[in-house]
XYZ file of N, CA and C in Angstrom:
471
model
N 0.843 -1.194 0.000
C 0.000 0.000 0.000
C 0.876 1.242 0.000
N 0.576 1.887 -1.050
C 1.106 3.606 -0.826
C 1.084 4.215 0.013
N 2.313 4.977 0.785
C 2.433 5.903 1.679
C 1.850 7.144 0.991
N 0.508 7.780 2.187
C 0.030 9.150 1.834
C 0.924 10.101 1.303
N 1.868 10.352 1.534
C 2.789 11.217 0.937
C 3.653 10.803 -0.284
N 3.186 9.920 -1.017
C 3.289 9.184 -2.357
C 2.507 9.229 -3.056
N 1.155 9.413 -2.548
C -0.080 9.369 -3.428
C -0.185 10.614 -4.573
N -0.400 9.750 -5.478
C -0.775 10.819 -6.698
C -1.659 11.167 -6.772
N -1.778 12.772 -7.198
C -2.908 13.628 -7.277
C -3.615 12.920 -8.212
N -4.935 13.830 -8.740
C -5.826 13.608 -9.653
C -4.793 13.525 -11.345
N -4.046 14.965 -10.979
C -3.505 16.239 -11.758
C -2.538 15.030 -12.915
N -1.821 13.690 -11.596
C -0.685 13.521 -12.115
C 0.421 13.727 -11.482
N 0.654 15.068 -10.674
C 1.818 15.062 -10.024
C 2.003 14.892 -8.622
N 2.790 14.519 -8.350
C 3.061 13.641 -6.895
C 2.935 15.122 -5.513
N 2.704 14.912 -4.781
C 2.385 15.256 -3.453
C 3.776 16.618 -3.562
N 3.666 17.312 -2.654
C 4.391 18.384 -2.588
C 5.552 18.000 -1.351
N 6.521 16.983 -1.628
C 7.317 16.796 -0.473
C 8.174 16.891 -1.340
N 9.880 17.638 -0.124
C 10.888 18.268 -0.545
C 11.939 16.447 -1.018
N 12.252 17.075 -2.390
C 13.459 16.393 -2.930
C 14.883 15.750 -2.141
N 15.516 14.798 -2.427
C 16.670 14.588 -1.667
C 17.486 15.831 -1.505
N 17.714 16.264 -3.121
C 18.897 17.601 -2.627
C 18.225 18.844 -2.903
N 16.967 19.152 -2.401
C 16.345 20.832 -2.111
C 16.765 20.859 -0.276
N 16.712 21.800 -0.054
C 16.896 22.477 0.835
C 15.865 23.025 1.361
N 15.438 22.610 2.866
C 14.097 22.780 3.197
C 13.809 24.549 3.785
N 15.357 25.287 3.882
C 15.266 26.623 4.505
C 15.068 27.577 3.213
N 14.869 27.173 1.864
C 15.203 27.854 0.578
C 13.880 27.300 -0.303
N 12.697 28.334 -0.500
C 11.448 28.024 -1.503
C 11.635 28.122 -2.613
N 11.184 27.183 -3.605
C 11.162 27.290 -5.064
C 10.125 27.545 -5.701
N 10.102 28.503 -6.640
C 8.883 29.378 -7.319
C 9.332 28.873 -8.760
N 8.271 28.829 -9.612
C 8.196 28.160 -11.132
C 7.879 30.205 -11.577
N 8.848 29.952 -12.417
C 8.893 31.572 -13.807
C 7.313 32.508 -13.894
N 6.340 31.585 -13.556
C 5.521 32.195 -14.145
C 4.079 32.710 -12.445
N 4.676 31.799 -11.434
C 4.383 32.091 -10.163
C 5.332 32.536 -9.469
N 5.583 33.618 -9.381
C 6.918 33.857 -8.288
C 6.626 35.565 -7.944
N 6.141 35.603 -6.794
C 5.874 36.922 -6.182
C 6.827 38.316 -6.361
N 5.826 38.860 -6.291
C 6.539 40.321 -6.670
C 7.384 41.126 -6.004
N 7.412 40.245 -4.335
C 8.329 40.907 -3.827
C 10.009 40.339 -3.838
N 9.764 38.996 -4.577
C 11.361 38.334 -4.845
C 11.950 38.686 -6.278
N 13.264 38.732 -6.086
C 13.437 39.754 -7.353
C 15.252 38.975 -7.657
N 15.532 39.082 -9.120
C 17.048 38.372 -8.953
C 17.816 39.755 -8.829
N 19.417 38.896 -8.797
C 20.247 40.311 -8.608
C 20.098 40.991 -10.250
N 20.252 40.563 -11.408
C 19.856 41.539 -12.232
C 19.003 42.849 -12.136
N 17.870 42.277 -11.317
C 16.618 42.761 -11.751
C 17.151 43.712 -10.264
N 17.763 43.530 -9.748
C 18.037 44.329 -8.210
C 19.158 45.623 -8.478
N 19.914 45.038 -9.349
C 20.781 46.151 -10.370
C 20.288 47.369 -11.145
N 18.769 46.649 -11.785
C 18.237 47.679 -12.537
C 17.986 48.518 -12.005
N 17.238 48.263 -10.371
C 16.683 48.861 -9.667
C 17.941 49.632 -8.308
N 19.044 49.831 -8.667
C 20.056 50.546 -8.228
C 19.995 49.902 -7.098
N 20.062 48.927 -6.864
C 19.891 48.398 -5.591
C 20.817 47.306 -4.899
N 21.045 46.526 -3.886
C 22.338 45.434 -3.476
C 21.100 44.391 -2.445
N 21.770 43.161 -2.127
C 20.948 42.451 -1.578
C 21.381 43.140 -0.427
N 21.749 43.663 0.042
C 21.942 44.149 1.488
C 22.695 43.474 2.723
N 23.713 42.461 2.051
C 24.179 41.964 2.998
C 23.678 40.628 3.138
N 21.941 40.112 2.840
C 21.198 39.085 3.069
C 21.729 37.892 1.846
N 21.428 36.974 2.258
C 21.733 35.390 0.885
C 20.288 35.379 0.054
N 20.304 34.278 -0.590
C 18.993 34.398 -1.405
C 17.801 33.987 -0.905
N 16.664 34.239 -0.642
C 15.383 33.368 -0.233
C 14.574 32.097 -0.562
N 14.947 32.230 -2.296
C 14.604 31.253 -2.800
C 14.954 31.307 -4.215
N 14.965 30.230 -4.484
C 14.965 29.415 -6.044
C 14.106 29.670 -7.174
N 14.293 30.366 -8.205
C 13.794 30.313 -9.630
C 13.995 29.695 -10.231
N 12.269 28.548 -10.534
C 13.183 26.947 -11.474
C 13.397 27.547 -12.225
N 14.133 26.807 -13.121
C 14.517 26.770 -14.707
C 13.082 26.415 -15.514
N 12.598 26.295 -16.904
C 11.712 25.724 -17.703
C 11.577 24.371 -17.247
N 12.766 24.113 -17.581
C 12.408 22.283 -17.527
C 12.120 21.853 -15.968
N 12.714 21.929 -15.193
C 11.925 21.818 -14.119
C 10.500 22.167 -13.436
N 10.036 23.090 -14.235
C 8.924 23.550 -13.985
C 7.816 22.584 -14.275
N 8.189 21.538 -15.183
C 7.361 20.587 -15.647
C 7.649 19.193 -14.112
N 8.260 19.196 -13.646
C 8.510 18.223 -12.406
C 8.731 19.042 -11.363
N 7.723 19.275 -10.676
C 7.183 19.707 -8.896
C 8.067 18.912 -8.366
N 8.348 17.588 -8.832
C 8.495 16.851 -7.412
C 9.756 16.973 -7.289
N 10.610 17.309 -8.280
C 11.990 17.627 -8.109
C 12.828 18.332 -7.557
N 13.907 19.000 -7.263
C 14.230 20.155 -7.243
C 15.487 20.328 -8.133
N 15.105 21.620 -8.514
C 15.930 22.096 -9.378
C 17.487 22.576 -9.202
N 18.571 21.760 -9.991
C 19.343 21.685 -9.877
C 20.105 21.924 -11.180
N 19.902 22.620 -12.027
C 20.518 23.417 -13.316
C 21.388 24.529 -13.272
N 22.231 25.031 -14.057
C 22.844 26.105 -13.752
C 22.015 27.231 -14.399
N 20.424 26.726 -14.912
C 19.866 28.091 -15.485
C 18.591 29.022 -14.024
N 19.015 28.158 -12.718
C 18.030 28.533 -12.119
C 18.247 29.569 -11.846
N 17.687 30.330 -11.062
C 18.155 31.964 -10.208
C 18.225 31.870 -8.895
N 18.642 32.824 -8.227
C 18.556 33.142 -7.275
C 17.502 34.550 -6.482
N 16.867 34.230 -5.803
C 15.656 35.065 -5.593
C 15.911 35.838 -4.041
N 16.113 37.469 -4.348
C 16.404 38.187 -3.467
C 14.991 38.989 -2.880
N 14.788 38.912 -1.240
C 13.663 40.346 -0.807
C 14.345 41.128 -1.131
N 13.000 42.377 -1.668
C 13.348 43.479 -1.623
C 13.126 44.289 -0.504
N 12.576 43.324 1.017
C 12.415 44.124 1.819
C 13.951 44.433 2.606
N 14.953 43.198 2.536
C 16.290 43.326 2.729
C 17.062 43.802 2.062
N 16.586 45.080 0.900
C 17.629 45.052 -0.394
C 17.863 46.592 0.096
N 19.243 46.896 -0.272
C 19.721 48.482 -0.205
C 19.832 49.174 -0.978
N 19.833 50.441 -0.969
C 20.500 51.550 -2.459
C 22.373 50.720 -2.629
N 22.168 50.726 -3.606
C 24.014 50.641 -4.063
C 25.216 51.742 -3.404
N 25.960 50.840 -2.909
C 27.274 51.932 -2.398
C 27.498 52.537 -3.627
N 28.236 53.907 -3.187
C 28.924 54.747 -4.143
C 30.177 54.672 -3.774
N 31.091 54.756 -5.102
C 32.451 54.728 -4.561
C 32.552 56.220 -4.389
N 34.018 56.393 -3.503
C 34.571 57.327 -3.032
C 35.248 57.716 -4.170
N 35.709 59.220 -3.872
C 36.209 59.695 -5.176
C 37.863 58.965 -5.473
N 38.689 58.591 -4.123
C 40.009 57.541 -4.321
C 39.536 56.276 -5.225
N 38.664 55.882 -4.325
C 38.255 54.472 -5.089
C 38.046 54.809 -6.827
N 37.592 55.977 -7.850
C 36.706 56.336 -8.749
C 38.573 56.463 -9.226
N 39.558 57.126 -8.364
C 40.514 57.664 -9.168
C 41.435 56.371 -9.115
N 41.775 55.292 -8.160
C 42.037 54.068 -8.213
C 41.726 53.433 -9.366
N 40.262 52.981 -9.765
C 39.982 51.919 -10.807
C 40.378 52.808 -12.249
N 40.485 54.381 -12.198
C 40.632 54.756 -13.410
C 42.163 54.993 -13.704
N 43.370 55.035 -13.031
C 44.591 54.412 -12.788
C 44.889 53.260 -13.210
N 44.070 52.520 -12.612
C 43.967 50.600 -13.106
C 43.568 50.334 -14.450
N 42.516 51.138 -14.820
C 42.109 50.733 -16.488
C 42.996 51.769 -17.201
N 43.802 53.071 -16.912
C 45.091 53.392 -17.866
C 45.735 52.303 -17.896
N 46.470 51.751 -16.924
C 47.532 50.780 -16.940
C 46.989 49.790 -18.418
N 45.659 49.165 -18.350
C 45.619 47.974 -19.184
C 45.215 48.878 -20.146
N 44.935 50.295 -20.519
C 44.848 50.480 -22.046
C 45.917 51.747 -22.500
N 46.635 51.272 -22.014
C 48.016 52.628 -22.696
C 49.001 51.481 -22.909
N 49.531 52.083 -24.154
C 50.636 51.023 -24.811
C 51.742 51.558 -24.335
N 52.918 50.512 -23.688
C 53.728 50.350 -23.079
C 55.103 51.408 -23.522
N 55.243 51.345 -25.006
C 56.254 51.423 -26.003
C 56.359 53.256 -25.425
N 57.801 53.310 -25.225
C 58.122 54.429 -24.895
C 57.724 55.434 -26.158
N 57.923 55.569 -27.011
C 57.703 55.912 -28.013
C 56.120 56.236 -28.694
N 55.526 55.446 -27.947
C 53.782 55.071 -28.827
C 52.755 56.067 -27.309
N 52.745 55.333 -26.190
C 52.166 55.917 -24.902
C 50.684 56.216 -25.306
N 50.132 55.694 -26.398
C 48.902 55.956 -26.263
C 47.840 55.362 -25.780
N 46.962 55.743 -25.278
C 45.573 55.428 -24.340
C 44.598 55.086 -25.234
N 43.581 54.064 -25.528
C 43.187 53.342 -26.074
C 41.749 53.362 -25.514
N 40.518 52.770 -26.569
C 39.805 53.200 -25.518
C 39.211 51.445 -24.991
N 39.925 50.748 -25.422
C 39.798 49.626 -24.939
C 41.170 48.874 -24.247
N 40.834 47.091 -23.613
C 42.210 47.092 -22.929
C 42.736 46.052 -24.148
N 44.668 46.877 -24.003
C 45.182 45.802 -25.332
C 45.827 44.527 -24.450
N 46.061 43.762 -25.539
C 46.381 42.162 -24.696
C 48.047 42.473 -24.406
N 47.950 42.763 -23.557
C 49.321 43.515 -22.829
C 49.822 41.936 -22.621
N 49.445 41.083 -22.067
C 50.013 39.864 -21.396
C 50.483 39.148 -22.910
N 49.873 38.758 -23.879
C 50.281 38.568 -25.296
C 50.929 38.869 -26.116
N 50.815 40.336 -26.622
C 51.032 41.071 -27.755
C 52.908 41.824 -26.745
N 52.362 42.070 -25.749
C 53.755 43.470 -25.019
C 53.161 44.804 -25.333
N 52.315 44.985 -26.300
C 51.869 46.821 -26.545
C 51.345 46.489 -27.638
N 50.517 47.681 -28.388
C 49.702 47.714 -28.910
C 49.382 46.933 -30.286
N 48.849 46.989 -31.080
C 48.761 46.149 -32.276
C 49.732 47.003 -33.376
N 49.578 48.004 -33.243
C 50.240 48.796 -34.769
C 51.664 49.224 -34.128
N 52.237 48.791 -32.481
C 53.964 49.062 -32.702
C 53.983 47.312 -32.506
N 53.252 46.423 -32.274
C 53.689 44.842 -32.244
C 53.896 44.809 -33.963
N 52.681 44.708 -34.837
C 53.367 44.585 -36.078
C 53.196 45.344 -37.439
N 53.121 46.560 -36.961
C 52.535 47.644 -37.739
C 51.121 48.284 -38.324
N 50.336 47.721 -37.531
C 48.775 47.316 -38.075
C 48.458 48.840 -37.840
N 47.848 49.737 -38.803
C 47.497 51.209 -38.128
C 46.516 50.912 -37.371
N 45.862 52.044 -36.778
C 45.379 51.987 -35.196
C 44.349 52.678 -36.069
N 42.793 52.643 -35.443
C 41.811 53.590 -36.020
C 41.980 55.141 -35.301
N 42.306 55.513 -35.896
C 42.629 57.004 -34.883
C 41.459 57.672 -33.682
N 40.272 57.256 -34.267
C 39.069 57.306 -33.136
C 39.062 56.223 -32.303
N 40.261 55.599 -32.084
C 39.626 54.754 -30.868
C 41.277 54.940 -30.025
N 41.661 56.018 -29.850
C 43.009 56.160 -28.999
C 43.002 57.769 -28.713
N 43.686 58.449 -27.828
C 43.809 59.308 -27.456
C 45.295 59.492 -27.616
N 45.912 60.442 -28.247
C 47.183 60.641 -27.947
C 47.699 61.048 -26.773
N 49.335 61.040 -26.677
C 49.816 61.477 -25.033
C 50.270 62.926 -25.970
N 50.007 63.730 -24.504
C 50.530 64.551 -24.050
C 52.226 65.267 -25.004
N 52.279 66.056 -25.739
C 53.666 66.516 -26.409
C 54.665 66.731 -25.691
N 55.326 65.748 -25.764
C 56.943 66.311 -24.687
C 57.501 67.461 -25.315
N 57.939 68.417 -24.520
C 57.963 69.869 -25.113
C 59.636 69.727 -24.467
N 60.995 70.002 -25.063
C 62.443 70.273 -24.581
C 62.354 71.203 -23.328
N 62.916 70.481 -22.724
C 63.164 72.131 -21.520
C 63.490 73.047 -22.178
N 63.400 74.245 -22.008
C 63.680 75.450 -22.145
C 64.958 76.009 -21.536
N 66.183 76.344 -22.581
C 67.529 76.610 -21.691
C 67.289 77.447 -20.885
């Protein structure tokens, strides 16, 4: 005889008991039921926002799981489902921090070559190439996508 908590619905699908590997502190919502107050980090980004310190609440199946309740979803397409009652405005960086990362991205887009020193507006494969494409093997550079340096001017006797 079937254990009550085996018994199949009318529907077809089996009783609402948690899977070997779901996690009974973490709810799973199917794409097309999932409340308005759980939200992923994308959607928490749009909204200038951070989880606040908090982990996720619950699980956004994937499609295919959505077709098996009794499972739990274990795909790498599921989500992660943040409150927005725990969610914060986004830190702002400090103006060091703003002049730090923009220090850090000269470094990876100015070509090395004493001679060349130009700023790029993307990063060149410094670890590959050594400097830019047009002093590695002469390739011209689109002139709208670099900034020249600065004119070294002779001292003045």
């Amino acid at each position: 005889m079937p254990s009550p908590s085996n018994a199949r619905h009318s529907s077809g699908f089996t009783s609402s008991r948690p899977s070997e590997s779901a996690n009974p502190l973490v709810s799973e919502h199917d794409r097309s039921a999932c409340p308005e107050e759980l939200v992923t980090r994308r959607q928490l980004r749009e909204r200038d926002l951070s989880p606040g310190g908090h982990g996720p609440v619950a699980v956004l199946r994937c499609g295919y799981c959505s077709y098996r309740p009794d499972r739990s979803c274990i795909h790498p397409t599921r989500a992660w489902l943040y409150s927005l009652d725990h969610a914060r405005p986004k830190r702002t960086p400090t103006l060091a921090q703003e002049w730090a990362l923009d220090r850090a991205m000269a470094a990876r887009q100015t070509c090395p070559v004493l001679t060349c020193r130009r700023r790029y507006s993307y990063c060149l494969p410094l670890k590959k190439l050594g400097s830019c494409l047009e002093c590695h093997d002469g390739t011209p550079a689109d002139p709208n996508s670099y900034i020249a340096p600065p004119a070294q001017h002779p001292p003045a006797a």
